[in-house]
Amino acid sequence: MSTETSALSGPDLSLGVPLSTLAEGAMLQGHAGGEAVLLVRRAGRLFAVGAFCTHYGAPLVGGVVVDETIRCPWHHACFDLRTGGVLRAPARDPLPQWRVEEALGVAYVREKLGAWTTPVLADLNGLPASVVIVGGGGAGNAAAETLRREGYAGPITLLSADDALPCDRPNLSKNYLAGTAPEDWLPLRPAEFYREHEIDVRLNSLVTSLDIAARQVILADGSRLAYEALLIATGATPVHLDIPGSTLAHVHCLRTVADSRNLVAAASTAKRAVIIGASFIGLEVASSLRARDIDVHVVGRKPALMEAVLGPEVGAFLQALHERHGVTFHLGTTATKIDRQQVTLATGEIIDADLVVIGIGVRAETTLAEKAGLTIDRGVSVNEFLETSAPHVFAAGDIARWPDPLTGERIRVEHFVVAERQGETAARNILGRRERFAAIPFFWTEQYDVGIAYVGHGAGWDDIEVDGDLQKRKCTVIFRRRGQKLAVALIHWDLGGLHAELEVERAADRRGGRHSPGAPA
C-alpha cells in the first residue's frame, strides 16, 4: 500500500543532468515522462528508479544507498538498484525503472522499462514439489510472495485460521483505528493477487495437528493436506485477562481485522475508554482513541511507563506526551473487575467506562509445534536458516526463536517487520538457498505526532545513553549491555535509524561474517 501523493519536483531528468553534479553515491530526485524518478550514481553506474517507496510512499531520496541497494528512511525496506526488485520487507512491490543514457558528460533518463521478473524455476528437480504455509500473518504472506518472486512454480497453499486475507497488522492500532485510513488499506494484497500468482489461500482453515512423518497437515474438518516443505507461521494470540467481566460485549482485544472492525464500531459511539495494559499497542490505541475525542484511561501494572523497554527518560517523555493529549494513567496497579459501565482497580479505584480494551501482551502460538514434537525453547527453536528440529519444516514470525547474529544468544521478537523478513528468508531456504537470517530487528510506533523507530534487540540492557534533545523530539537513545551496543531508539530521525541499522549489522558481520542485503562486505 503506497500513500504517494507528492507532486513532481526537481529537474526534468529526460532533458539531462551533468554528470559533474552527481557525486559517487549521490541521489537526485526529479521526474521523467510525468513520473517521479530517483537518479542514483553508484560504483561508476547510473540507476533510475521510482522516487518513492512502494510500502508507505516515503521519499527514497532521504534514504541510504548501500552497495547497489537503496533503503527506505521510514521503515527500512530495501530495494535492488539494478533491478528495482524487493530485497527486504516491508516493501512488497518492486520499484519501476528507467533506462539511463550517457552522452558527452550528461546523463539522460529515457524510456520506462518493463518490470524485471525472476525466471520461473520450471524444473522442480531438487526443489519441494509442494509448499504448505500454516498461518496467514506477515510471515506466511511474505513467504508465499517470496516463493513466487524467486521463481518457484510449484503449488503453494496458505492456510489461515482468520476470516480475512493477510493484513497490514501495524495499521490496526494506528491509522485505521484513529479513523484516518480506510479499511481497504488493511489487506496486504487483494484476492486477485493470490489468484493471479496461483497462491491457494484458504481462510477459516484451522490446522489442528501435524503428521511430520507422513508430511501432512490435519485440519479441523478432518481433511489432510500433503506437503514436501512446511512453514509454520502461526503467530501469537492475545493473553486473556481472567477477571470478572472480561468477556462482556464492550471488552475488546486487538489482533485481527475482525477485532479491529469491532473496536472501530464500538469507538464510534463510546465516550470513555479504559485500556488495560500500557504496552506499545496499548499506547497506540490510546492515541487513536483520543483522535476520536474519546476520554481515555490507561492502566499499567508497572509503576513507571515503558521503563523496562525504553528507559526512565523516554518512558516519562511518553507519559507526558499522552497526558498533554488528555490521557489519564493509573500505573502500578491492575484491573480486578469489569462491569457494564465501570472498571475496578486493585487499588479500589473505580473508573467509568463504556469501552474497554485489553492489551496485556500476546502468547506465541506454539501448540501445533509442541504436539508435533518439535523442539520448543520459549518459542519454536530454529537455526540460523529458520529450520526447526524436523526435516523440511521451517518456522518464522512471532513463534520463532533463533540465534541472534549480534550476541549469539537465542531471541524471539514479536514485530511485524521481523516476521515478514523471516518469511522471506524461510522461503529462500525452502528453495535450498541456505541464507542465514541476519536481519537486524526493527519496529516503529506512532503516537500522536511522535514517531519512534527501534533498531536491534535491547533486552537485558544495563546502560542507556540519550544523545540529543528528547524534549525537542529529535534524539537517539542507545541501549548497551556490558558495554556492547544492543539497540537504538530514534525519535524523529529517520536517517539516523538507517545508519544505526547499518552499524549494528556491521557489528554482527564482524562477529559472525553474516551479511544481509546491501550490507558492506
Short mmCIF file of C-alpha atoms in Angstrom, two decimals:
data_model
loop_
_atom_site.label_atom_id
_atom_site.label_comp_id
_atom_site.label_asym_id
_atom_site.label_seq_id
_atom_site.Cartn_x
_atom_site.Cartn_y
_atom_site.Cartn_z
CA MET A 1 0.00 0.00 0.00
CA SER A 2 1.60 3.22 -1.17
CA THR A 3 0.49 6.62 0.04
CA GLU A 4 2.47 8.60 -2.52
CA THR A 5 0.72 11.92 -3.06
CA SER A 6 3.65 14.22 -3.74
CA ALA A 7 3.63 16.43 -6.81
CA LEU A 8 6.53 16.15 -9.23
CA SER A 9 9.60 18.03 -8.08
CA GLY A 10 13.18 18.57 -9.13
CA PRO A 11 14.57 18.71 -12.66
CA ASP A 12 13.19 17.06 -15.75
CA LEU A 13 15.71 14.23 -15.97
CA SER A 14 14.81 13.46 -19.57
CA LEU A 15 16.47 16.79 -20.51
CA GLY A 16 19.75 15.65 -18.99
CA VAL A 17 21.84 16.21 -15.88
CA PRO A 18 25.60 16.98 -15.98
CA LEU A 19 27.50 14.03 -14.53
CA SER A 20 29.75 16.50 -12.74
CA THR A 21 26.81 17.36 -10.46
CA LEU A 22 26.33 13.72 -9.39
CA ALA A 23 28.98 12.61 -6.92
CA GLU A 24 29.60 8.95 -6.11
CA GLY A 25 26.65 7.68 -4.06
CA ALA A 26 24.62 10.81 -4.81
CA MET A 27 20.84 10.76 -5.30
CA LEU A 28 18.83 13.28 -7.29
CA GLN A 29 15.04 13.35 -7.26
CA GLY A 30 13.42 14.58 -10.43
CA HIS A 31 10.92 13.39 -12.98
CA ALA A 32 10.63 11.95 -16.45
CA GLY A 33 7.58 11.32 -18.57
CA GLY A 34 5.31 12.67 -15.87
CA GLU A 35 6.56 10.32 -13.15
CA ALA A 36 8.78 10.88 -10.13
CA VAL A 37 12.24 9.39 -10.68
CA LEU A 38 15.28 8.99 -8.46
CA LEU A 39 18.63 9.10 -10.25
CA VAL A 40 21.46 7.38 -8.35
CA ARG A 41 25.17 7.19 -9.12
CA ARG A 42 26.90 4.21 -7.57
CA ALA A 43 30.18 2.43 -8.33
CA GLY A 44 30.50 4.07 -11.73
CA ARG A 45 26.95 3.18 -12.77
CA LEU A 46 23.76 5.21 -13.05
CA PHE A 47 20.38 3.92 -11.94
CA ALA A 48 16.96 5.48 -12.42
CA VAL A 49 14.19 4.07 -10.22
CA GLY A 50 10.89 5.19 -8.74
CA ALA A 51 11.37 8.01 -6.26
CA PHE A 52 9.00 6.70 -3.60
CA CYS A 53 9.00 3.52 -1.52
CA THR A 54 6.28 1.08 -2.53
CA HIS A 55 5.38 0.45 1.12
CA TYR A 56 4.02 3.75 2.51
CA GLY A 57 5.34 6.15 -0.13
CA ALA A 58 8.40 7.53 1.68
CA PRO A 59 10.72 9.66 -0.49
CA LEU A 60 13.73 7.46 -1.13
CA VAL A 61 15.99 10.47 -1.61
CA GLY A 62 16.00 10.64 2.20
CA GLY A 63 17.27 7.06 2.46
CA VAL A 64 20.67 5.43 2.20
CA VAL A 65 22.49 3.82 -0.73
CA VAL A 66 24.49 0.76 0.32
CA ASP A 67 26.40 -1.04 -2.41
CA GLU A 68 23.87 -1.31 -5.26
CA THR A 69 20.82 -1.18 -3.00
CA ILE A 70 18.71 1.59 -1.54
CA ARG A 71 16.99 1.60 1.86
CA CYS A 72 13.81 3.47 2.73
CA PRO A 73 14.14 6.06 5.53
CA TRP A 74 10.78 5.37 7.15
CA HIS A 75 10.50 1.61 7.65
CA HIS A 76 13.81 0.33 6.24
CA ALA A 77 12.57 -1.52 3.17
CA CYS A 78 15.44 -2.44 0.84
CA PHE A 79 15.48 -2.48 -2.97
CA ASP A 80 17.97 -3.61 -5.61
CA LEU A 81 19.00 -0.62 -7.71
CA ARG A 82 19.97 -2.88 -10.60
CA THR A 83 16.52 -4.42 -11.00
CA GLY A 84 14.20 -2.40 -8.77
CA GLY A 85 13.44 -5.68 -7.04
CA VAL A 86 12.42 -6.06 -3.41
CA LEU A 87 15.23 -7.34 -1.21
CA ARG A 88 13.65 -6.89 2.19
CA ALA A 89 10.27 -6.17 3.78
CA PRO A 90 8.19 -4.23 4.49
CA ALA A 91 8.23 -3.42 0.76
CA ARG A 92 6.30 -5.84 -1.39
CA ASP A 93 6.27 -4.31 -4.89
CA PRO A 94 9.43 -3.54 -6.91
CA LEU A 95 10.45 -0.02 -7.89
CA PRO A 96 9.82 0.98 -11.51
CA GLN A 97 12.94 1.52 -13.62
CA TRP A 98 14.03 3.76 -16.45
CA ARG A 99 16.85 3.42 -18.94
CA VAL A 100 19.72 5.87 -18.42
CA GLU A 101 21.87 7.08 -21.30
CA GLU A 102 25.18 8.96 -21.04
CA ALA A 103 26.46 11.29 -23.73
CA LEU A 104 29.15 13.98 -23.58
CA GLY A 105 29.18 14.10 -19.81
CA VAL A 106 25.41 14.31 -19.48
CA ALA A 107 23.04 11.67 -18.08
CA TYR A 108 19.59 11.37 -19.66
CA VAL A 109 16.67 9.36 -18.24
CA ARG A 110 14.97 7.72 -21.20
CA GLU A 111 12.04 5.31 -21.53
CA LYS A 112 10.47 3.41 -18.67
CA LEU A 113 11.45 -0.25 -18.58
CA GLY A 114 9.19 -3.20 -18.09
CA ALA A 115 9.08 -4.79 -14.66
CA TRP A 116 12.01 -7.11 -14.00
CA THR A 117 10.96 -10.65 -13.12
CA THR A 118 12.87 -13.69 -11.94
CA PRO A 119 12.85 -16.54 -14.48
CA VAL A 120 10.43 -19.26 -13.45
CA LEU A 121 12.13 -22.29 -11.94
CA ALA A 122 10.21 -24.69 -14.13
CA ASP A 123 12.46 -27.62 -13.23
CA LEU A 124 11.46 -28.71 -9.72
CA ASN A 125 14.35 -31.16 -9.51
CA GLY A 126 15.87 -30.62 -6.08
CA LEU A 127 13.02 -28.30 -5.07
CA PRO A 128 9.97 -29.26 -2.99
CA ALA A 129 7.10 -30.42 -5.17
CA SER A 130 4.67 -28.51 -2.94
CA VAL A 131 4.81 -25.98 -0.10
CA VAL A 132 2.24 -25.55 2.68
CA ILE A 133 2.25 -22.49 4.91
CA VAL A 134 0.32 -22.59 8.18
CA GLY A 135 -0.54 -19.06 9.25
CA GLY A 136 -1.95 -16.06 7.40
CA GLY A 137 0.05 -13.28 9.05
CA GLY A 138 3.03 -11.26 7.89
CA ALA A 139 5.48 -14.17 7.87
CA GLY A 140 3.20 -16.53 5.98
CA ASN A 141 2.24 -13.94 3.39
CA ALA A 142 5.84 -12.83 2.85
CA ALA A 143 6.93 -16.43 2.38
CA ALA A 144 4.26 -17.12 -0.24
CA GLU A 145 5.09 -13.94 -2.15
CA THR A 146 8.83 -14.59 -1.98
CA LEU A 147 8.48 -18.13 -3.30
CA ARG A 148 6.78 -16.74 -6.40
CA ARG A 149 9.17 -13.78 -6.62
CA GLU A 150 12.09 -16.21 -6.61
CA GLY A 151 10.57 -18.15 -9.49
CA TYR A 152 9.08 -21.15 -7.67
CA ALA A 153 6.35 -22.66 -9.86
CA GLY A 154 5.08 -25.46 -7.63
CA PRO A 155 1.82 -25.47 -5.63
CA ILE A 156 1.67 -23.07 -2.65
CA THR A 157 -1.12 -23.40 -0.10
CA LEU A 158 -1.55 -20.82 2.65
CA LEU A 159 -3.81 -21.97 5.48
CA SER A 160 -5.20 -19.18 7.66
CA ALA A 161 -7.47 -19.55 10.67
CA ASP A 162 -8.63 -15.95 10.14
CA ASP A 163 -11.62 -14.93 8.05
CA ALA A 164 -9.72 -12.08 6.36
CA LEU A 165 -6.79 -12.01 3.96
CA PRO A 166 -3.32 -11.26 5.38
CA CYS A 167 -3.40 -7.71 6.69
CA ASP A 168 -1.12 -4.78 7.48
CA ARG A 169 -1.29 -5.51 11.21
CA PRO A 170 0.54 -2.35 12.43
CA ASN A 171 -2.23 -0.27 10.86
CA LEU A 172 -4.89 -1.87 13.06
CA SER A 173 -3.87 0.14 16.12
CA LYS A 174 -2.71 3.23 14.23
CA ASN A 175 -4.38 4.99 11.28
CA TYR A 176 -7.33 2.64 10.79
CA LEU A 177 -8.37 2.77 14.42
CA ALA A 178 -7.84 6.53 14.50
CA GLY A 179 -10.21 6.88 11.56
CA THR A 180 -7.60 8.36 9.21
CA ALA A 181 -7.21 5.32 6.94
CA PRO A 182 -9.92 3.37 5.10
CA GLU A 183 -10.40 -0.34 5.58
CA ASP A 184 -9.24 -1.09 2.05
CA TRP A 185 -5.73 -0.13 3.21
CA LEU A 186 -5.63 -3.13 5.53
CA PRO A 187 -5.17 -6.15 3.20
CA LEU A 188 -1.56 -6.68 2.20
CA ARG A 189 -2.84 -7.88 -1.17
CA PRO A 190 -6.26 -8.09 -2.82
CA ALA A 191 -7.78 -11.50 -3.51
CA GLU A 192 -6.94 -11.08 -7.21
CA PHE A 193 -3.22 -11.02 -6.42
CA TYR A 194 -3.30 -14.51 -4.91
CA ARG A 195 -5.33 -15.87 -7.82
CA GLU A 196 -3.01 -14.27 -10.36
CA HIS A 197 0.07 -15.76 -8.66
CA GLU A 198 -1.60 -19.13 -8.04
CA ILE A 199 -1.29 -18.94 -4.27
CA ASP A 200 -4.07 -21.03 -2.79
CA VAL A 201 -5.22 -19.02 0.23
CA ARG A 202 -7.70 -20.90 2.37
CA LEU A 203 -9.37 -18.74 5.03
CA ASN A 204 -11.13 -20.10 8.13
CA SER A 205 -8.86 -23.14 7.85
CA LEU A 206 -7.78 -24.22 11.31
CA VAL A 207 -4.92 -26.71 11.42
CA THR A 208 -5.25 -28.98 14.45
CA SER A 209 -2.16 -31.18 14.12
CA LEU A 210 0.87 -32.04 12.03
CA ASP A 211 1.90 -35.51 10.89
CA ILE A 212 5.61 -34.90 10.44
CA ALA A 213 6.41 -38.49 9.46
CA ALA A 214 3.77 -38.55 6.71
CA ARG A 215 4.41 -34.88 5.76
CA GLN A 216 0.76 -33.93 6.18
CA VAL A 217 -1.20 -31.24 7.98
CA ILE A 218 -4.55 -32.18 9.53
CA LEU A 219 -7.34 -29.62 9.54
CA ALA A 220 -10.28 -29.20 11.91
CA ASP A 221 -12.65 -30.81 9.41
CA GLY A 222 -10.51 -33.96 9.43
CA SER A 223 -9.04 -33.43 5.96
CA ARG A 224 -5.34 -33.90 5.32
CA LEU A 225 -3.06 -31.87 3.11
CA ALA A 226 0.30 -33.24 1.96
CA TYR A 227 3.43 -31.11 1.71
CA GLU A 228 7.07 -31.53 0.76
CA ALA A 229 8.11 -28.38 2.62
CA LEU A 230 6.22 -26.83 5.52
CA LEU A 231 6.41 -23.38 7.07
CA ILE A 232 4.81 -22.90 10.48
CA ALA A 233 3.93 -19.23 10.96
CA THR A 234 1.10 -19.39 13.47
CA GLY A 235 1.97 -16.08 15.13
CA ALA A 236 0.65 -15.15 18.54
CA THR A 237 -2.65 -14.76 20.34
CA PRO A 238 -3.60 -12.09 22.89
CA VAL A 239 -3.19 -13.00 26.55
CA HIS A 240 -6.58 -13.34 28.20
CA LEU A 241 -7.32 -11.29 31.31
CA ASP A 242 -9.10 -13.70 33.63
CA ILE A 243 -11.17 -11.38 35.81
CA PRO A 244 -14.94 -10.99 36.27
CA GLY A 245 -16.48 -9.19 33.31
CA SER A 246 -13.60 -9.74 30.88
CA THR A 247 -15.95 -11.42 28.37
CA LEU A 248 -18.56 -8.66 28.30
CA ALA A 249 -19.52 -7.33 24.88
CA HIS A 250 -17.85 -3.94 25.34
CA VAL A 251 -14.48 -5.54 26.21
CA HIS A 252 -12.13 -5.86 23.25
CA CYS A 253 -8.66 -7.08 22.29
CA LEU A 254 -6.87 -6.14 19.09
CA ARG A 255 -5.13 -8.69 16.89
CA THR A 256 -7.16 -9.46 13.79
CA VAL A 257 -9.10 -7.48 11.20
CA ALA A 258 -12.31 -8.67 12.84
CA ASP A 259 -11.07 -7.39 16.21
CA SER A 260 -10.28 -4.03 14.65
CA ARG A 261 -13.66 -3.76 12.92
CA ASN A 262 -15.42 -4.48 16.20
CA LEU A 263 -13.29 -1.95 18.07
CA VAL A 264 -13.85 0.75 15.42
CA ALA A 265 -17.60 0.15 15.59
CA ALA A 266 -17.54 0.40 19.40
CA ALA A 267 -15.39 3.53 19.28
CA SER A 268 -17.92 5.27 17.04
CA THR A 269 -20.31 5.62 19.99
CA ALA A 270 -18.01 5.34 23.03
CA LYS A 271 -17.42 8.28 25.34
CA ARG A 272 -14.99 6.89 27.92
CA ALA A 273 -12.45 4.09 27.42
CA VAL A 274 -10.17 2.14 29.72
CA ILE A 275 -7.12 0.46 28.22
CA ILE A 276 -5.73 -2.31 30.40
CA GLY A 277 -2.05 -2.69 29.52
CA ALA A 278 0.49 0.08 28.96
CA SER A 279 2.34 -1.67 26.13
CA PHE A 280 3.18 -0.17 22.74
CA ILE A 281 -0.12 -1.39 21.34
CA GLY A 282 -1.96 -0.04 24.38
CA LEU A 283 -0.39 3.38 23.91
CA GLU A 284 -1.10 3.37 20.17
CA VAL A 285 -4.73 2.51 20.89
CA ALA A 286 -4.83 5.36 23.41
CA SER A 287 -3.52 7.78 20.78
CA SER A 288 -6.01 6.54 18.19
CA LEU A 289 -8.98 6.76 20.54
CA ARG A 290 -8.01 10.28 21.58
CA ALA A 291 -8.08 11.17 17.86
CA ARG A 292 -11.76 10.20 18.06
CA ASP A 293 -12.21 12.50 21.08
CA ILE A 294 -12.84 9.62 23.48
CA ASP A 295 -11.85 10.09 27.14
CA VAL A 296 -9.04 7.57 27.72
CA HIS A 297 -7.62 5.99 30.89
CA VAL A 298 -4.61 3.63 30.71
CA VAL A 299 -3.96 1.03 33.43
CA GLY A 300 -0.43 -0.36 33.74
CA ARG A 301 0.98 -2.94 36.13
CA LYS A 302 4.44 -1.34 36.31
CA PRO A 303 4.90 1.83 38.38
CA ALA A 304 6.69 3.64 35.52
CA LEU A 305 5.64 3.73 31.88
CA MET A 306 7.74 1.63 29.43
CA GLU A 307 10.78 1.89 31.72
CA ALA A 308 11.99 -1.67 31.19
CA VAL A 309 11.90 -1.30 27.41
CA LEU A 310 12.81 2.32 26.71
CA GLY A 311 14.30 3.52 29.98
CA PRO A 312 13.02 6.06 32.51
CA GLU A 313 13.60 9.22 30.44
CA VAL A 314 11.77 8.04 27.33
CA GLY A 315 9.04 6.45 29.45
CA ALA A 316 8.47 9.74 31.26
CA PHE A 317 8.51 11.58 27.92
CA LEU A 318 5.79 9.28 26.51
CA GLN A 319 3.67 9.60 29.64
CA ALA A 320 3.87 13.40 29.48
CA LEU A 321 3.03 13.28 25.76
CA HIS A 322 -0.14 11.30 26.41
CA GLU A 323 -1.11 13.40 29.39
CA ARG A 324 -0.85 16.56 27.27
CA HIS A 325 -3.36 14.91 24.95
CA GLY A 326 -5.73 14.21 27.82
CA VAL A 327 -4.91 10.60 28.75
CA THR A 328 -5.09 9.64 32.44
CA PHE A 329 -2.68 6.98 33.71
CA HIS A 330 -3.18 4.51 36.56
CA LEU A 331 0.23 2.88 36.99
CA GLY A 332 1.44 0.29 39.47
CA THR A 333 -1.91 -1.43 39.55
CA THR A 334 -4.22 -3.64 37.50
CA ALA A 335 -7.91 -4.25 36.92
CA THR A 336 -9.75 -6.70 39.15
CA LYS A 337 -13.30 -6.44 37.80
CA ILE A 338 -15.16 -5.11 34.78
CA ASP A 339 -18.87 -4.41 34.65
CA ARG A 340 -21.03 -2.77 32.02
CA GLN A 341 -20.15 0.80 32.98
CA GLN A 342 -17.06 0.60 35.19
CA VAL A 343 -13.63 -0.91 35.74
CA THR A 344 -12.44 -1.62 39.27
CA LEU A 345 -8.70 -1.49 40.02
CA ALA A 346 -6.68 -3.35 42.64
CA THR A 347 -6.29 -0.05 44.48
CA GLY A 348 -10.05 0.12 44.91
CA GLU A 349 -10.38 2.97 42.43
CA ILE A 350 -13.37 2.74 40.08
CA ILE A 351 -13.22 4.19 36.56
CA ASP A 352 -16.30 4.79 34.43
CA ALA A 353 -16.01 3.12 31.02
CA ASP A 354 -18.32 2.16 28.17
CA LEU A 355 -15.36 0.72 26.19
CA VAL A 356 -12.55 -1.49 27.50
CA VAL A 357 -9.50 -2.62 25.51
CA ILE A 358 -7.23 -5.33 26.91
CA GLY A 359 -3.63 -5.23 25.73
CA ILE A 360 -1.53 -7.08 28.29
CA GLY A 361 0.61 -8.95 25.78
CA VAL A 362 0.48 -11.91 23.45
CA ARG A 363 1.44 -15.57 23.68
CA ALA A 364 3.34 -17.36 20.92
CA GLU A 365 1.01 -19.90 19.32
CA THR A 366 3.29 -22.93 19.57
CA THR A 367 0.65 -25.60 20.24
CA LEU A 368 0.95 -27.22 16.79
CA ALA A 369 4.73 -27.39 17.00
CA GLU A 370 4.65 -28.80 20.53
CA LYS A 371 2.14 -31.51 19.62
CA ALA A 372 4.26 -32.43 16.61
CA GLY A 373 7.29 -32.98 18.84
CA LEU A 374 9.38 -30.07 17.55
CA THR A 375 12.00 -28.59 19.88
CA ILE A 376 10.49 -25.79 21.96
CA ASP A 377 12.52 -23.13 23.80
CA ARG A 378 10.18 -20.29 24.80
CA GLY A 379 9.09 -20.45 21.17
CA VAL A 380 9.81 -22.82 18.31
CA SER A 381 13.56 -23.37 18.23
CA VAL A 382 15.11 -22.77 14.80
CA ASN A 383 18.67 -22.50 13.49
CA GLU A 384 20.08 -19.57 11.53
CA PHE A 385 18.33 -20.89 8.41
CA LEU A 386 14.96 -20.93 10.26
CA GLU A 387 14.86 -24.73 10.14
CA THR A 388 13.12 -26.50 13.02
CA SER A 389 14.23 -29.78 14.59
CA ALA A 390 12.26 -31.71 11.94
CA PRO A 391 13.44 -32.05 8.34
CA HIS A 392 11.65 -29.97 5.69
CA VAL A 393 9.86 -27.95 8.41
CA PHE A 394 10.60 -24.26 8.92
CA ALA A 395 9.22 -21.70 11.38
CA ALA A 396 9.03 -17.91 11.13
CA GLY A 397 7.46 -14.93 12.81
CA ASP A 398 6.32 -14.48 16.39
CA ILE A 399 6.82 -18.15 17.25
CA ALA A 400 10.43 -18.49 16.04
CA ARG A 401 13.35 -18.37 18.47
CA TRP A 402 16.60 -18.00 16.54
CA PRO A 403 20.31 -17.28 17.15
CA ASP A 404 20.92 -13.52 17.20
CA PRO A 405 23.93 -12.80 14.94
CA LEU A 406 24.98 -9.85 17.12
CA THR A 407 25.13 -11.53 20.54
CA GLY A 408 24.96 -15.23 19.70
CA GLU A 409 22.05 -15.57 22.12
CA ARG A 410 18.73 -17.08 21.10
CA ILE A 411 15.96 -14.49 20.84
CA ARG A 412 12.30 -14.27 19.87
CA VAL A 413 10.83 -10.98 18.64
CA GLU A 414 7.16 -10.10 18.19
CA HIS A 415 7.44 -7.41 15.50
CA PHE A 416 5.64 -7.39 12.16
CA VAL A 417 8.61 -6.40 10.00
CA VAL A 418 10.75 -9.11 11.63
CA ALA A 419 8.03 -11.64 10.81
CA GLU A 420 7.91 -10.54 7.18
CA ARG A 421 11.69 -10.68 6.81
CA GLN A 422 11.79 -14.15 8.35
CA GLY A 423 9.09 -15.25 5.92
CA GLU A 424 11.28 -14.04 3.05
CA THR A 425 14.35 -15.88 4.35
CA ALA A 426 12.40 -19.06 5.09
CA ALA A 427 11.04 -19.06 1.54
CA ARG A 428 14.51 -18.78 0.01
CA ASN A 429 15.74 -21.58 2.26
CA ILE A 430 12.81 -23.76 1.27
CA LEU A 431 14.27 -23.36 -2.21
CA GLY A 432 17.67 -24.52 -0.95
CA ARG A 433 19.44 -21.13 -0.83
CA ARG A 434 20.96 -21.66 2.66
CA GLU A 435 20.55 -17.99 3.55
CA ARG A 436 21.20 -17.11 7.19
CA PHE A 437 18.60 -14.92 8.85
CA ALA A 438 20.75 -11.97 9.87
CA ALA A 439 18.36 -9.01 9.53
CA ILE A 440 18.50 -6.64 12.48
CA PRO A 441 15.14 -6.43 14.31
CA PHE A 442 13.22 -3.25 13.55
CA PHE A 443 9.86 -1.78 14.53
CA TRP A 444 8.22 1.60 14.74
CA THR A 445 5.48 3.18 16.80
CA GLU A 446 3.42 6.29 16.10
CA GLN A 447 1.68 8.12 18.91
CA TYR A 448 0.05 11.46 18.07
CA ASP A 449 2.69 13.44 16.13
CA VAL A 450 5.65 11.48 17.55
CA GLY A 451 7.30 8.62 15.69
CA ILE A 452 9.82 6.30 17.30
CA ALA A 453 11.93 3.81 15.35
CA TYR A 454 13.66 0.98 17.23
CA VAL A 455 16.61 -0.90 15.75
CA GLY A 456 18.12 -4.01 17.37
CA HIS A 457 17.12 -6.10 20.38
CA GLY A 458 17.86 -4.40 23.68
CA ALA A 459 16.56 -6.97 26.17
CA GLY A 460 18.64 -7.00 29.33
CA TRP A 461 20.27 -3.60 28.80
CA ASP A 462 22.17 -2.21 31.78
CA ASP A 463 23.07 1.25 30.45
CA ILE A 464 21.22 3.90 28.45
CA GLU A 465 22.60 6.96 26.73
CA VAL A 466 20.33 9.72 25.40
CA ASP A 467 22.05 11.63 22.60
CA GLY A 468 20.18 14.76 21.55
CA ASP A 469 17.24 16.69 22.95
CA LEU A 470 14.34 14.47 23.98
CA GLN A 471 12.05 17.42 24.66
CA LYS A 472 12.72 18.82 21.19
CA ARG A 473 11.78 15.39 19.83
CA LYS A 474 14.99 14.70 17.97
CA CYS A 475 17.31 12.32 19.70
CA THR A 476 18.89 8.88 19.75
CA VAL A 477 18.62 6.52 22.72
CA ILE A 478 21.37 3.88 22.86
CA PHE A 479 20.92 0.65 24.85
CA ARG A 480 24.04 -1.23 25.97
CA ARG A 481 24.82 -4.32 28.00
CA ARG A 482 28.28 -4.76 29.45
CA GLY A 483 29.46 -2.04 27.08
CA GLN A 484 28.06 -3.66 23.91
CA LYS A 485 25.55 -1.66 21.91
CA LEU A 486 22.41 -3.77 21.53
CA ALA A 487 19.79 -1.42 20.21
CA VAL A 488 18.97 2.16 19.30
CA ALA A 489 15.68 4.04 19.54
CA LEU A 490 15.30 7.18 17.46
CA ILE A 491 12.74 9.92 17.78
CA HIS A 492 12.04 11.84 14.55
CA TRP A 493 15.37 10.97 12.98
CA ASP A 494 14.74 8.67 10.03
CA LEU A 495 18.22 8.83 8.51
CA GLY A 496 19.76 8.16 11.90
CA GLY A 497 17.74 4.95 12.10
CA LEU A 498 19.22 3.68 8.86
CA HIS A 499 22.76 4.49 9.98
CA ALA A 500 22.09 2.77 13.31
CA GLU A 501 20.85 -0.30 11.45
CA LEU A 502 24.00 -0.38 9.33
CA GLU A 503 26.20 -0.02 12.41
CA VAL A 504 24.52 -2.93 14.19
CA GLU A 505 24.70 -5.02 11.00
CA ARG A 506 28.41 -4.38 10.69
CA ALA A 507 28.95 -5.35 14.32
CA ALA A 508 27.07 -8.60 13.67
CA ASP A 509 29.10 -9.17 10.50
CA ARG A 510 32.35 -8.78 12.42
CA ARG A 511 31.13 -11.31 14.93
CA GLY A 512 29.85 -13.95 12.53
CA GLY A 513 30.62 -12.94 8.97
CA ARG A 514 26.97 -12.80 8.04
CA HIS A 515 25.76 -10.28 5.52
CA SER A 516 22.24 -9.02 4.93
CA PRO A 517 21.06 -7.43 1.65
CA GLY A 518 23.20 -4.45 0.81
CA ALA A 519 25.50 -4.77 3.81
CA PRO A 520 29.09 -3.90 3.00
CA ALA A 521 31.34 -6.94 2.64
#
